[in-house]
Amino acid sequence: MKTKKWGMSAALVALAMSSVSFVAQPALAAGKLTVSSPQDPGSWDPIDTFLVAWAAVSTNIFDGLTYRGPDLKLVPGLAESWEELDEGKRIRFKLRQNVAFHNGEPFNAEAVKFTFERLLGEQGAKGPQRSNYTAIESVEIVDDYTVDLKLNKPDPVLLTKLAGYGAMIVPPKYIAEKGEDHFNANPVGTGAFKFVSYAPKVDIKLAANPDYWGGAPKIDELEYRFIAEPATAVAELQFGRVDIVIPPTIPIGMVDTIKSDANLEIMSVPGPTVDALRFNTRDGITADARVRKAIIMAVDRSAIVQSILAGHASEIASFQGALSFGHDPELKPLPFDPAAAKALLAEAGVKPGAALQIDVRGNDATMNEVAQAISFYLQAVGLNATVKPYETSVLINDIIPQGKTGAMFQQKWGGWTFDYDNTAYAMYHTGEKWNPYEKDAELDALLESQRPLTDRDAREKILREIANYVADKALELPLYNTKAIYGVNKRVKGFVPAPDTRIKLNEVSVD
């Protein structure tokens, strides 16, 4: 074989040609964006979590078959198109071609089949996502870029679910070669950014994926710092060491501080996030529904929304906001009525001075203030309430799922599908991670009955019935639906705040 020799003139021509070619290419990504997130999810595996903090990061690492952006419209993701067949019991997806995972492994129908069989199999059973996808009976490969999801029953919310969390498509060979534990800490997807490094409880660093099917990112580095203390996150924003602080970090009391800084701005959008104090219905005085209703009636939630949240939220009657499918505008919260609360407590045989504990996330400054206010309201009707803050990961991964809470415990829920099923099934169905206490066959039947319905009106009627049923049993003290509040440095360009905090940052640039 002869080696080709380049003369000087040929080399100059080649150099000139390469220069012309370079000029014709899009500008390379430049700059680093740093985002403050209040929580380290602890695992980057899509099937391991429900946490908003996970989705805020992983929306940039992984893709689903579908995608739903800040405008809440469902659009193609890794699937270019889909069609519903067999009266909603089969969905055929046409997949994008020439897409690769970050490790170079090809994305194809095999990857889709592996993802869902893993999610619905033994590995998925270890996490909280599996129950969202049990309508999927099997995954059948038609060809390399066509796949059918066969359903045991229609699921009207499935296409939205495929846009997030457990349904993110994962690389079969990488997981097989490296193992589950490695994947947890070293995620690989098809997204706009590639994993670089992860320091637990410190940060995760990502780099631009120049071959991203949706277009190369406009920044080349993306770092998420895990800053649990809100005051610290805001200070880092003020000093320019953080560019974006994502919800629910910013306490209402710090909004004006950020607004007053000429280099910063507040970006706020209506969101799905709701807060409640749920009841331990198994133990102690809150096992009695009369006591639970008394506690609800003892608290002036309207005053809390106006005074502590400065109107950046709205009062709720069930564990969902007004944008949620299944929201019932006719359902009204129990009224603030301390006298009626005292009468119910007396009827239930609760003696003045009875103690109860309220468990909250320690880094949620707003909820800590709200819980303290609630303790004062309860004191006014003869209950001695104490507030116990926990590290967030401890509360949601150990205390709540293991049924080790006090009489009341904080539940903050993103409800990112904007469909009450996504919330209600996880909160109230027997055996679910977030339902450590209730076992109610009638409620289980209601929850199950609406899932296969394709008739929107019929489904909505049952969802509203569920909300009313839960309110009648007083399973929680519904508090408020908050806005998603972002603190943003003005050097950030092209940022669009997402209601559900699933922010895709490939179109964002920095000055």
mmCIF file with all atom_site columns, C-alpha atoms in Angstrom, residues 147-318:
data_model
loop_
_atom_site.group_PDB
_atom_site.id
_atom_site.type_symbol
_atom_site.label_atom_id
_atom_site.label_alt_id
_atom_site.label_comp_id
_atom_site.label_asym_id
_atom_site.label_entity_id
_atom_site.label_seq_id
_atom_site.pdbx_PDB_ins_code
_atom_site.Cartn_x
_atom_site.Cartn_y
_atom_site.Cartn_z
_atom_site.occupancy
_atom_site.B_iso_or_equiv
_atom_site.pdbx_formal_charge
_atom_site.auth_seq_id
_atom_site.auth_comp_id
_atom_site.auth_asym_id
_atom_site.auth_atom_id
_atom_site.pdbx_PDB_model_num
ATOM 1   C CA . VAL A 1 147 ? -42.165 -0.767 18.106 1.00 0.00 ? 147 VAL A CA 1
ATOM 2   C CA . ASP A 1 148 ? -45.605 -1.622 19.499 1.00 0.00 ? 148 ASP A CA 1
ATOM 3   C CA . LEU A 1 149 ? -46.632 -1.149 23.114 1.00 0.00 ? 149 LEU A CA 1
ATOM 4   C CA . LYS A 1 150 ? -49.417 -3.671 23.705 1.00 0.00 ? 150 LYS A CA 1
ATOM 5   C CA . LEU A 1 151 ? -51.672 -2.715 26.589 1.00 0.00 ? 151 LEU A CA 1
ATOM 6   C CA . ASN A 1 152 ? -53.806 -4.898 28.824 1.00 0.00 ? 152 ASN A CA 1
ATOM 7   C CA . LYS A 1 153 ? -56.216 -1.962 28.960 1.00 0.00 ? 153 LYS A CA 1
ATOM 8   C CA . PRO A 1 154 ? -56.260 1.537  27.485 1.00 0.00 ? 154 PRO A CA 1
ATOM 9   C CA . ASP A 1 155 ? -54.383 4.173  29.502 1.00 0.00 ? 155 ASP A CA 1
ATOM 10  C CA . PRO A 1 156 ? -55.418 7.710  28.537 1.00 0.00 ? 156 PRO A CA 1
ATOM 11  C CA . VAL A 1 157 ? -52.439 9.257  30.360 1.00 0.00 ? 157 VAL A CA 1
ATOM 12  C CA . LEU A 1 158 ? -49.758 6.897  29.067 1.00 0.00 ? 158 LEU A CA 1
ATOM 13  C CA . LEU A 1 159 ? -48.462 9.129  26.267 1.00 0.00 ? 159 LEU A CA 1
ATOM 14  C CA . THR A 1 160 ? -47.847 11.891 28.801 1.00 0.00 ? 160 THR A CA 1
ATOM 15  C CA . LYS A 1 161 ? -46.198 9.462  31.217 1.00 0.00 ? 161 LYS A CA 1
ATOM 16  C CA . LEU A 1 162 ? -43.830 8.404  28.443 1.00 0.00 ? 162 LEU A CA 1
ATOM 17  C CA . ALA A 1 163 ? -42.441 11.947 28.484 1.00 0.00 ? 163 ALA A CA 1
ATOM 18  C CA . GLY A 1 164 ? -40.843 11.625 31.886 1.00 0.00 ? 164 GLY A CA 1
ATOM 19  C CA . TYR A 1 165 ? -39.368 9.751  34.820 1.00 0.00 ? 165 TYR A CA 1
ATOM 20  C CA . GLY A 1 166 ? -39.505 5.941  34.588 1.00 0.00 ? 166 GLY A CA 1
ATOM 21  C CA . ALA A 1 167 ? -40.109 5.870  30.835 1.00 0.00 ? 167 ALA A CA 1
ATOM 22  C CA . MET A 1 168 ? -36.830 7.541  29.904 1.00 0.00 ? 168 MET A CA 1
ATOM 23  C CA . ILE A 1 169 ? -35.027 5.295  27.420 1.00 0.00 ? 169 ILE A CA 1
ATOM 24  C CA . VAL A 1 170 ? -31.839 3.660  28.764 1.00 0.00 ? 170 VAL A CA 1
ATOM 25  C CA . PRO A 1 171 ? -28.899 1.857  27.076 1.00 0.00 ? 171 PRO A CA 1
ATOM 26  C CA . PRO A 1 172 ? -29.124 -1.967 27.265 1.00 0.00 ? 172 PRO A CA 1
ATOM 27  C CA . LYS A 1 173 ? -25.476 -2.829 26.621 1.00 0.00 ? 173 LYS A CA 1
ATOM 28  C CA . TYR A 1 174 ? -24.102 -0.185 28.962 1.00 0.00 ? 174 TYR A CA 1
ATOM 29  C CA . ILE A 1 175 ? -26.245 -1.396 31.864 1.00 0.00 ? 175 ILE A CA 1
ATOM 30  C CA . ALA A 1 176 ? -25.454 -5.037 31.118 1.00 0.00 ? 176 ALA A CA 1
ATOM 31  C CA . GLU A 1 177 ? -21.714 -4.360 31.034 1.00 0.00 ? 177 GLU A CA 1
ATOM 32  C CA . LYS A 1 178 ? -21.416 -1.848 33.888 1.00 0.00 ? 178 LYS A CA 1
ATOM 33  C CA . GLY A 1 179 ? -24.197 -3.009 36.209 1.00 0.00 ? 179 GLY A CA 1
ATOM 34  C CA . GLU A 1 180 ? -27.080 -1.306 37.981 1.00 0.00 ? 180 GLU A CA 1
ATOM 35  C CA . ASP A 1 181 ? -25.032 0.360  40.729 1.00 0.00 ? 181 ASP A CA 1
ATOM 36  C CA . HIS A 1 182 ? -22.671 1.929  38.212 1.00 0.00 ? 182 HIS A CA 1
ATOM 37  C CA . PHE A 1 183 ? -25.593 3.204  36.140 1.00 0.00 ? 183 PHE A CA 1
ATOM 38  C CA . ASN A 1 184 ? -27.146 4.803  39.236 1.00 0.00 ? 184 ASN A CA 1
ATOM 39  C CA . ALA A 1 185 ? -24.112 7.067  39.637 1.00 0.00 ? 185 ALA A CA 1
ATOM 40  C CA . ASN A 1 186 ? -22.976 7.309  35.992 1.00 0.00 ? 186 ASN A CA 1
ATOM 41  C CA . PRO A 1 187 ? -26.072 7.852  33.848 1.00 0.00 ? 187 PRO A CA 1
ATOM 42  C CA . VAL A 1 188 ? -26.047 7.481  30.069 1.00 0.00 ? 188 VAL A CA 1
ATOM 43  C CA . GLY A 1 189 ? -28.927 8.618  27.881 1.00 0.00 ? 189 GLY A CA 1
ATOM 44  C CA . THR A 1 190 ? -29.565 10.194 24.489 1.00 0.00 ? 190 THR A CA 1
ATOM 45  C CA . GLY A 1 191 ? -30.136 13.708 25.819 1.00 0.00 ? 191 GLY A CA 1
ATOM 46  C CA . ALA A 1 192 ? -28.670 17.116 25.054 1.00 0.00 ? 192 ALA A CA 1
ATOM 47  C CA . PHE A 1 193 ? -25.992 16.789 27.739 1.00 0.00 ? 193 PHE A CA 1
ATOM 48  C CA . LYS A 1 194 ? -23.574 13.994 28.629 1.00 0.00 ? 194 LYS A CA 1
ATOM 49  C CA . PHE A 1 195 ? -22.671 12.933 32.143 1.00 0.00 ? 195 PHE A CA 1
ATOM 50  C CA . VAL A 1 196 ? -19.189 14.033 33.318 1.00 0.00 ? 196 VAL A CA 1
ATOM 51  C CA . SER A 1 197 ? -19.020 13.531 37.086 1.00 0.00 ? 197 SER A CA 1
ATOM 52  C CA . TYR A 1 198 ? -21.162 13.163 40.190 1.00 0.00 ? 198 TYR A CA 1
ATOM 53  C CA . ALA A 1 199 ? -20.232 14.035 43.754 1.00 0.00 ? 199 ALA A CA 1
ATOM 54  C CA . PRO A 1 200 ? -23.091 12.911 46.051 1.00 0.00 ? 200 PRO A CA 1
ATOM 55  C CA . LYS A 1 201 ? -24.738 15.821 47.874 1.00 0.00 ? 201 LYS A CA 1
ATOM 56  C CA . VAL A 1 202 ? -22.351 18.230 46.144 1.00 0.00 ? 202 VAL A CA 1
ATOM 57  C CA . ASP A 1 203 ? -22.978 18.408 42.387 1.00 0.00 ? 203 ASP A CA 1
ATOM 58  C CA . ILE A 1 204 ? -23.417 16.695 39.051 1.00 0.00 ? 204 ILE A CA 1
ATOM 59  C CA . LYS A 1 205 ? -21.515 18.005 36.032 1.00 0.00 ? 205 LYS A CA 1
ATOM 60  C CA . LEU A 1 206 ? -22.608 17.591 32.424 1.00 0.00 ? 206 LEU A CA 1
ATOM 61  C CA . ALA A 1 207 ? -21.127 18.494 29.045 1.00 0.00 ? 207 ALA A CA 1
ATOM 62  C CA . ALA A 1 208 ? -22.828 19.386 25.770 1.00 0.00 ? 208 ALA A CA 1
ATOM 63  C CA . ASN A 1 209 ? -23.742 16.524 23.456 1.00 0.00 ? 209 ASN A CA 1
ATOM 64  C CA . PRO A 1 210 ? -22.799 18.002 20.058 1.00 0.00 ? 210 PRO A CA 1
ATOM 65  C CA . ASP A 1 211 ? -24.606 15.181 18.248 1.00 0.00 ? 211 ASP A CA 1
ATOM 66  C CA . TYR A 1 212 ? -27.935 15.682 20.019 1.00 0.00 ? 212 TYR A CA 1
ATOM 67  C CA . TRP A 1 213 ? -30.819 14.924 17.661 1.00 0.00 ? 213 TRP A CA 1
ATOM 68  C CA . GLY A 1 214 ? -32.589 18.086 18.785 1.00 0.00 ? 214 GLY A CA 1
ATOM 69  C CA . GLY A 1 215 ? -29.616 20.301 17.964 1.00 0.00 ? 215 GLY A CA 1
ATOM 70  C CA . ALA A 1 216 ? -26.318 20.932 19.724 1.00 0.00 ? 216 ALA A CA 1
ATOM 71  C CA . PRO A 1 217 ? -26.669 22.880 22.997 1.00 0.00 ? 217 PRO A CA 1
ATOM 72  C CA . LYS A 1 218 ? -25.672 26.544 23.085 1.00 0.00 ? 218 LYS A CA 1
ATOM 73  C CA . ILE A 1 219 ? -23.571 26.058 26.226 1.00 0.00 ? 219 ILE A CA 1
ATOM 74  C CA . ASP A 1 220 ? -20.774 23.542 26.617 1.00 0.00 ? 220 ASP A CA 1
ATOM 75  C CA . GLU A 1 221 ? -20.893 22.978 30.387 1.00 0.00 ? 221 GLU A CA 1
ATOM 76  C CA . LEU A 1 222 ? -23.846 22.472 32.717 1.00 0.00 ? 222 LEU A CA 1
ATOM 77  C CA . GLU A 1 223 ? -23.457 22.011 36.447 1.00 0.00 ? 223 GLU A CA 1
ATOM 78  C CA . TYR A 1 224 ? -26.141 21.360 39.045 1.00 0.00 ? 224 TYR A CA 1
ATOM 79  C CA . ARG A 1 225 ? -25.105 22.170 42.595 1.00 0.00 ? 225 ARG A CA 1
ATOM 80  C CA . PHE A 1 226 ? -27.123 20.616 45.412 1.00 0.00 ? 226 PHE A CA 1
ATOM 81  C CA . ILE A 1 227 ? -27.773 23.460 47.843 1.00 0.00 ? 227 ILE A CA 1
ATOM 82  C CA . ALA A 1 228 ? -30.327 22.497 50.469 1.00 0.00 ? 228 ALA A CA 1
ATOM 83  C CA . GLU A 1 229 ? -30.334 25.770 52.411 1.00 0.00 ? 229 GLU A CA 1
ATOM 84  C CA . PRO A 1 230 ? -32.472 28.381 50.610 1.00 0.00 ? 230 PRO A CA 1
ATOM 85  C CA . ALA A 1 231 ? -30.559 31.368 52.008 1.00 0.00 ? 231 ALA A CA 1
ATOM 86  C CA . THR A 1 232 ? -27.305 29.863 50.741 1.00 0.00 ? 232 THR A CA 1
ATOM 87  C CA . ALA A 1 233 ? -28.764 29.245 47.275 1.00 0.00 ? 233 ALA A CA 1
ATOM 88  C CA . VAL A 1 234 ? -30.000 32.833 47.035 1.00 0.00 ? 234 VAL A CA 1
ATOM 89  C CA . ALA A 1 235 ? -26.652 34.169 48.263 1.00 0.00 ? 235 ALA A CA 1
ATOM 90  C CA . GLU A 1 236 ? -24.840 32.127 45.599 1.00 0.00 ? 236 GLU A CA 1
ATOM 91  C CA . LEU A 1 237 ? -27.215 33.587 43.007 1.00 0.00 ? 237 LEU A CA 1
ATOM 92  C CA . GLN A 1 238 ? -26.458 37.106 44.226 1.00 0.00 ? 238 GLN A CA 1
ATOM 93  C CA . PHE A 1 239 ? -22.695 36.527 44.121 1.00 0.00 ? 239 PHE A CA 1
ATOM 94  C CA . GLY A 1 240 ? -22.920 35.162 40.575 1.00 0.00 ? 240 GLY A CA 1
ATOM 95  C CA . ARG A 1 241 ? -21.769 31.661 41.455 1.00 0.00 ? 241 ARG A CA 1
ATOM 96  C CA . VAL A 1 242 ? -25.161 30.245 40.485 1.00 0.00 ? 242 VAL A CA 1
ATOM 97  C CA . ASP A 1 243 ? -27.132 31.299 37.392 1.00 0.00 ? 243 ASP A CA 1
ATOM 98  C CA . ILE A 1 244 ? -30.527 29.741 38.106 1.00 0.00 ? 244 ILE A CA 1
ATOM 99  C CA . VAL A 1 245 ? -32.204 28.706 41.359 1.00 0.00 ? 245 VAL A CA 1
ATOM 100 C CA . ILE A 1 246 ? -35.010 26.243 40.656 1.00 0.00 ? 246 ILE A CA 1
ATOM 101 C CA . PRO A 1 247 ? -38.223 25.677 42.649 1.00 0.00 ? 247 PRO A CA 1
ATOM 102 C CA . PRO A 1 248 ? -39.109 24.992 45.351 1.00 0.00 ? 248 PRO A CA 1
ATOM 103 C CA . THR A 1 249 ? -35.985 26.585 46.838 1.00 0.00 ? 249 THR A CA 1
ATOM 104 C CA . ILE A 1 250 ? -36.816 30.279 47.022 1.00 0.00 ? 250 ILE A CA 1
ATOM 105 C CA . PRO A 1 251 ? -38.819 31.225 50.121 1.00 0.00 ? 251 PRO A CA 1
ATOM 106 C CA . ILE A 1 252 ? -41.520 33.808 49.529 1.00 0.00 ? 252 ILE A CA 1
ATOM 107 C CA . GLY A 1 253 ? -39.716 36.158 51.908 1.00 0.00 ? 253 GLY A CA 1
ATOM 108 C CA . MET A 1 254 ? -36.685 36.274 49.594 1.00 0.00 ? 254 MET A CA 1
ATOM 109 C CA . VAL A 1 255 ? -38.558 37.148 46.393 1.00 0.00 ? 255 VAL A CA 1
ATOM 110 C CA . ASP A 1 256 ? -38.271 40.914 46.936 1.00 0.00 ? 256 ASP A CA 1
ATOM 111 C CA . THR A 1 257 ? -34.564 40.559 47.752 1.00 0.00 ? 257 THR A CA 1
ATOM 112 C CA . ILE A 1 258 ? -33.948 38.976 44.354 1.00 0.00 ? 258 ILE A CA 1
ATOM 113 C CA . LYS A 1 259 ? -36.167 41.485 42.565 1.00 0.00 ? 259 LYS A CA 1
ATOM 114 C CA . SER A 1 260 ? -34.184 44.369 44.077 1.00 0.00 ? 260 SER A CA 1
ATOM 115 C CA . ASP A 1 261 ? -30.910 43.131 42.538 1.00 0.00 ? 261 ASP A CA 1
ATOM 116 C CA . ALA A 1 262 ? -30.322 44.729 39.121 1.00 0.00 ? 262 ALA A CA 1
ATOM 117 C CA . ASN A 1 263 ? -28.522 41.606 37.870 1.00 0.00 ? 263 ASN A CA 1
ATOM 118 C CA . LEU A 1 264 ? -31.292 39.180 38.811 1.00 0.00 ? 264 LEU A CA 1
ATOM 119 C CA . GLU A 1 265 ? -34.928 38.506 38.044 1.00 0.00 ? 265 GLU A CA 1
ATOM 120 C CA . ILE A 1 266 ? -37.780 36.387 39.316 1.00 0.00 ? 266 ILE A CA 1
ATOM 121 C CA . MET A 1 267 ? -39.548 34.199 36.762 1.00 0.00 ? 267 MET A CA 1
ATOM 122 C CA . SER A 1 268 ? -42.816 32.706 38.014 1.00 0.00 ? 268 SER A CA 1
ATOM 123 C CA . VAL A 1 269 ? -45.367 30.447 36.327 1.00 0.00 ? 269 VAL A CA 1
ATOM 124 C CA . PRO A 1 270 ? -48.443 28.576 37.572 1.00 0.00 ? 270 PRO A CA 1
ATOM 125 C CA . GLY A 1 271 ? -47.371 25.052 38.420 1.00 0.00 ? 271 GLY A CA 1
ATOM 126 C CA . PRO A 1 272 ? -48.730 21.673 39.458 1.00 0.00 ? 272 PRO A CA 1
ATOM 127 C CA . THR A 1 273 ? -47.012 21.547 42.855 1.00 0.00 ? 273 THR A CA 1
ATOM 128 C CA . VAL A 1 274 ? -49.291 21.163 45.849 1.00 0.00 ? 274 VAL A CA 1
ATOM 129 C CA . ASP A 1 275 ? -48.524 20.986 49.549 1.00 0.00 ? 275 ASP A CA 1
ATOM 130 C CA . ALA A 1 276 ? -50.437 19.157 52.241 1.00 0.00 ? 276 ALA A CA 1
ATOM 131 C CA . LEU A 1 277 ? -49.950 17.770 55.701 1.00 0.00 ? 277 LEU A CA 1
ATOM 132 C CA . ARG A 1 278 ? -51.079 14.183 55.454 1.00 0.00 ? 278 ARG A CA 1
ATOM 133 C CA . PHE A 1 279 ? -52.319 12.215 58.436 1.00 0.00 ? 279 PHE A CA 1
ATOM 134 C CA . ASN A 1 280 ? -51.103 9.069  60.116 1.00 0.00 ? 280 ASN A CA 1
ATOM 135 C CA . THR A 1 281 ? -54.473 7.324  59.969 1.00 0.00 ? 281 THR A CA 1
ATOM 136 C CA . ARG A 1 282 ? -53.161 4.198  61.710 1.00 0.00 ? 282 ARG A CA 1
ATOM 137 C CA . ASP A 1 283 ? -51.836 5.413  65.050 1.00 0.00 ? 283 ASP A CA 1
ATOM 138 C CA . GLY A 1 284 ? -52.745 7.827  67.813 1.00 0.00 ? 284 GLY A CA 1
ATOM 139 C CA . ILE A 1 285 ? -55.468 10.444 67.854 1.00 0.00 ? 285 ILE A CA 1
ATOM 140 C CA . THR A 1 286 ? -55.354 11.004 64.073 1.00 0.00 ? 286 THR A CA 1
ATOM 141 C CA . ALA A 1 287 ? -56.626 7.457  63.488 1.00 0.00 ? 287 ALA A CA 1
ATOM 142 C CA . ASP A 1 288 ? -60.043 9.031  64.230 1.00 0.00 ? 288 ASP A CA 1
ATOM 143 C CA . ALA A 1 289 ? -61.566 10.882 61.252 1.00 0.00 ? 289 ALA A CA 1
ATOM 144 C CA . ARG A 1 290 ? -63.264 13.299 63.632 1.00 0.00 ? 290 ARG A CA 1
ATOM 145 C CA . VAL A 1 291 ? -59.899 14.412 64.945 1.00 0.00 ? 291 VAL A CA 1
ATOM 146 C CA . ARG A 1 292 ? -58.559 14.825 61.428 1.00 0.00 ? 292 ARG A CA 1
ATOM 147 C CA . LYS A 1 293 ? -61.509 17.007 60.462 1.00 0.00 ? 293 LYS A CA 1
ATOM 148 C CA . ALA A 1 294 ? -61.100 19.010 63.653 1.00 0.00 ? 294 ALA A CA 1
ATOM 149 C CA . ILE A 1 295 ? -57.469 19.702 62.782 1.00 0.00 ? 295 ILE A CA 1
ATOM 150 C CA . ILE A 1 296 ? -58.454 20.851 59.296 1.00 0.00 ? 296 ILE A CA 1
ATOM 151 C CA . MET A 1 297 ? -61.108 23.188 60.698 1.00 0.00 ? 297 MET A CA 1
ATOM 152 C CA . ALA A 1 298 ? -58.674 24.588 63.264 1.00 0.00 ? 298 ALA A CA 1
ATOM 153 C CA . VAL A 1 299 ? -56.354 26.012 60.609 1.00 0.00 ? 299 VAL A CA 1
ATOM 154 C CA . ASP A 1 300 ? -57.007 29.244 58.698 1.00 0.00 ? 300 ASP A CA 1
ATOM 155 C CA . ARG A 1 301 ? -55.414 28.256 55.391 1.00 0.00 ? 301 ARG A CA 1
ATOM 156 C CA . SER A 1 302 ? -56.575 31.375 53.582 1.00 0.00 ? 302 SER A CA 1
ATOM 157 C CA . ALA A 1 303 ? -54.680 33.515 56.082 1.00 0.00 ? 303 ALA A CA 1
ATOM 158 C CA . ILE A 1 304 ? -51.576 31.351 55.624 1.00 0.00 ? 304 ILE A CA 1
ATOM 159 C CA . VAL A 1 305 ? -51.690 31.784 51.832 1.00 0.00 ? 305 VAL A CA 1
ATOM 160 C CA . GLN A 1 306 ? -52.043 35.543 52.105 1.00 0.00 ? 306 GLN A CA 1
ATOM 161 C CA . SER A 1 307 ? -49.637 36.233 54.976 1.00 0.00 ? 307 SER A CA 1
ATOM 162 C CA . ILE A 1 308 ? -46.854 33.652 54.656 1.00 0.00 ? 308 ILE A CA 1
ATOM 163 C CA . LEU A 1 309 ? -47.015 32.972 50.909 1.00 0.00 ? 309 LEU A CA 1
ATOM 164 C CA . ALA A 1 310 ? -47.863 36.589 50.001 1.00 0.00 ? 310 ALA A CA 1
ATOM 165 C CA . GLY A 1 311 ? -50.450 35.385 47.521 1.00 0.00 ? 311 GLY A CA 1
ATOM 166 C CA . HIS A 1 312 ? -47.959 33.291 45.502 1.00 0.00 ? 312 HIS A CA 1
ATOM 167 C CA . ALA A 1 313 ? -50.257 30.290 45.955 1.00 0.00 ? 313 ALA A CA 1
ATOM 168 C CA . SER A 1 314 ? -53.918 29.362 46.025 1.00 0.00 ? 314 SER A CA 1
ATOM 169 C CA . GLU A 1 315 ? -55.846 27.383 48.629 1.00 0.00 ? 315 GLU A CA 1
ATOM 170 C CA . ILE A 1 316 ? -56.809 23.817 47.655 1.00 0.00 ? 316 ILE A CA 1
ATOM 171 C CA . ALA A 1 317 ? -59.626 21.500 48.697 1.00 0.00 ? 317 ALA A CA 1
ATOM 172 C CA . SER A 1 318 ? -58.010 18.314 47.365 1.00 0.00 ? 318 SER A CA 1
#
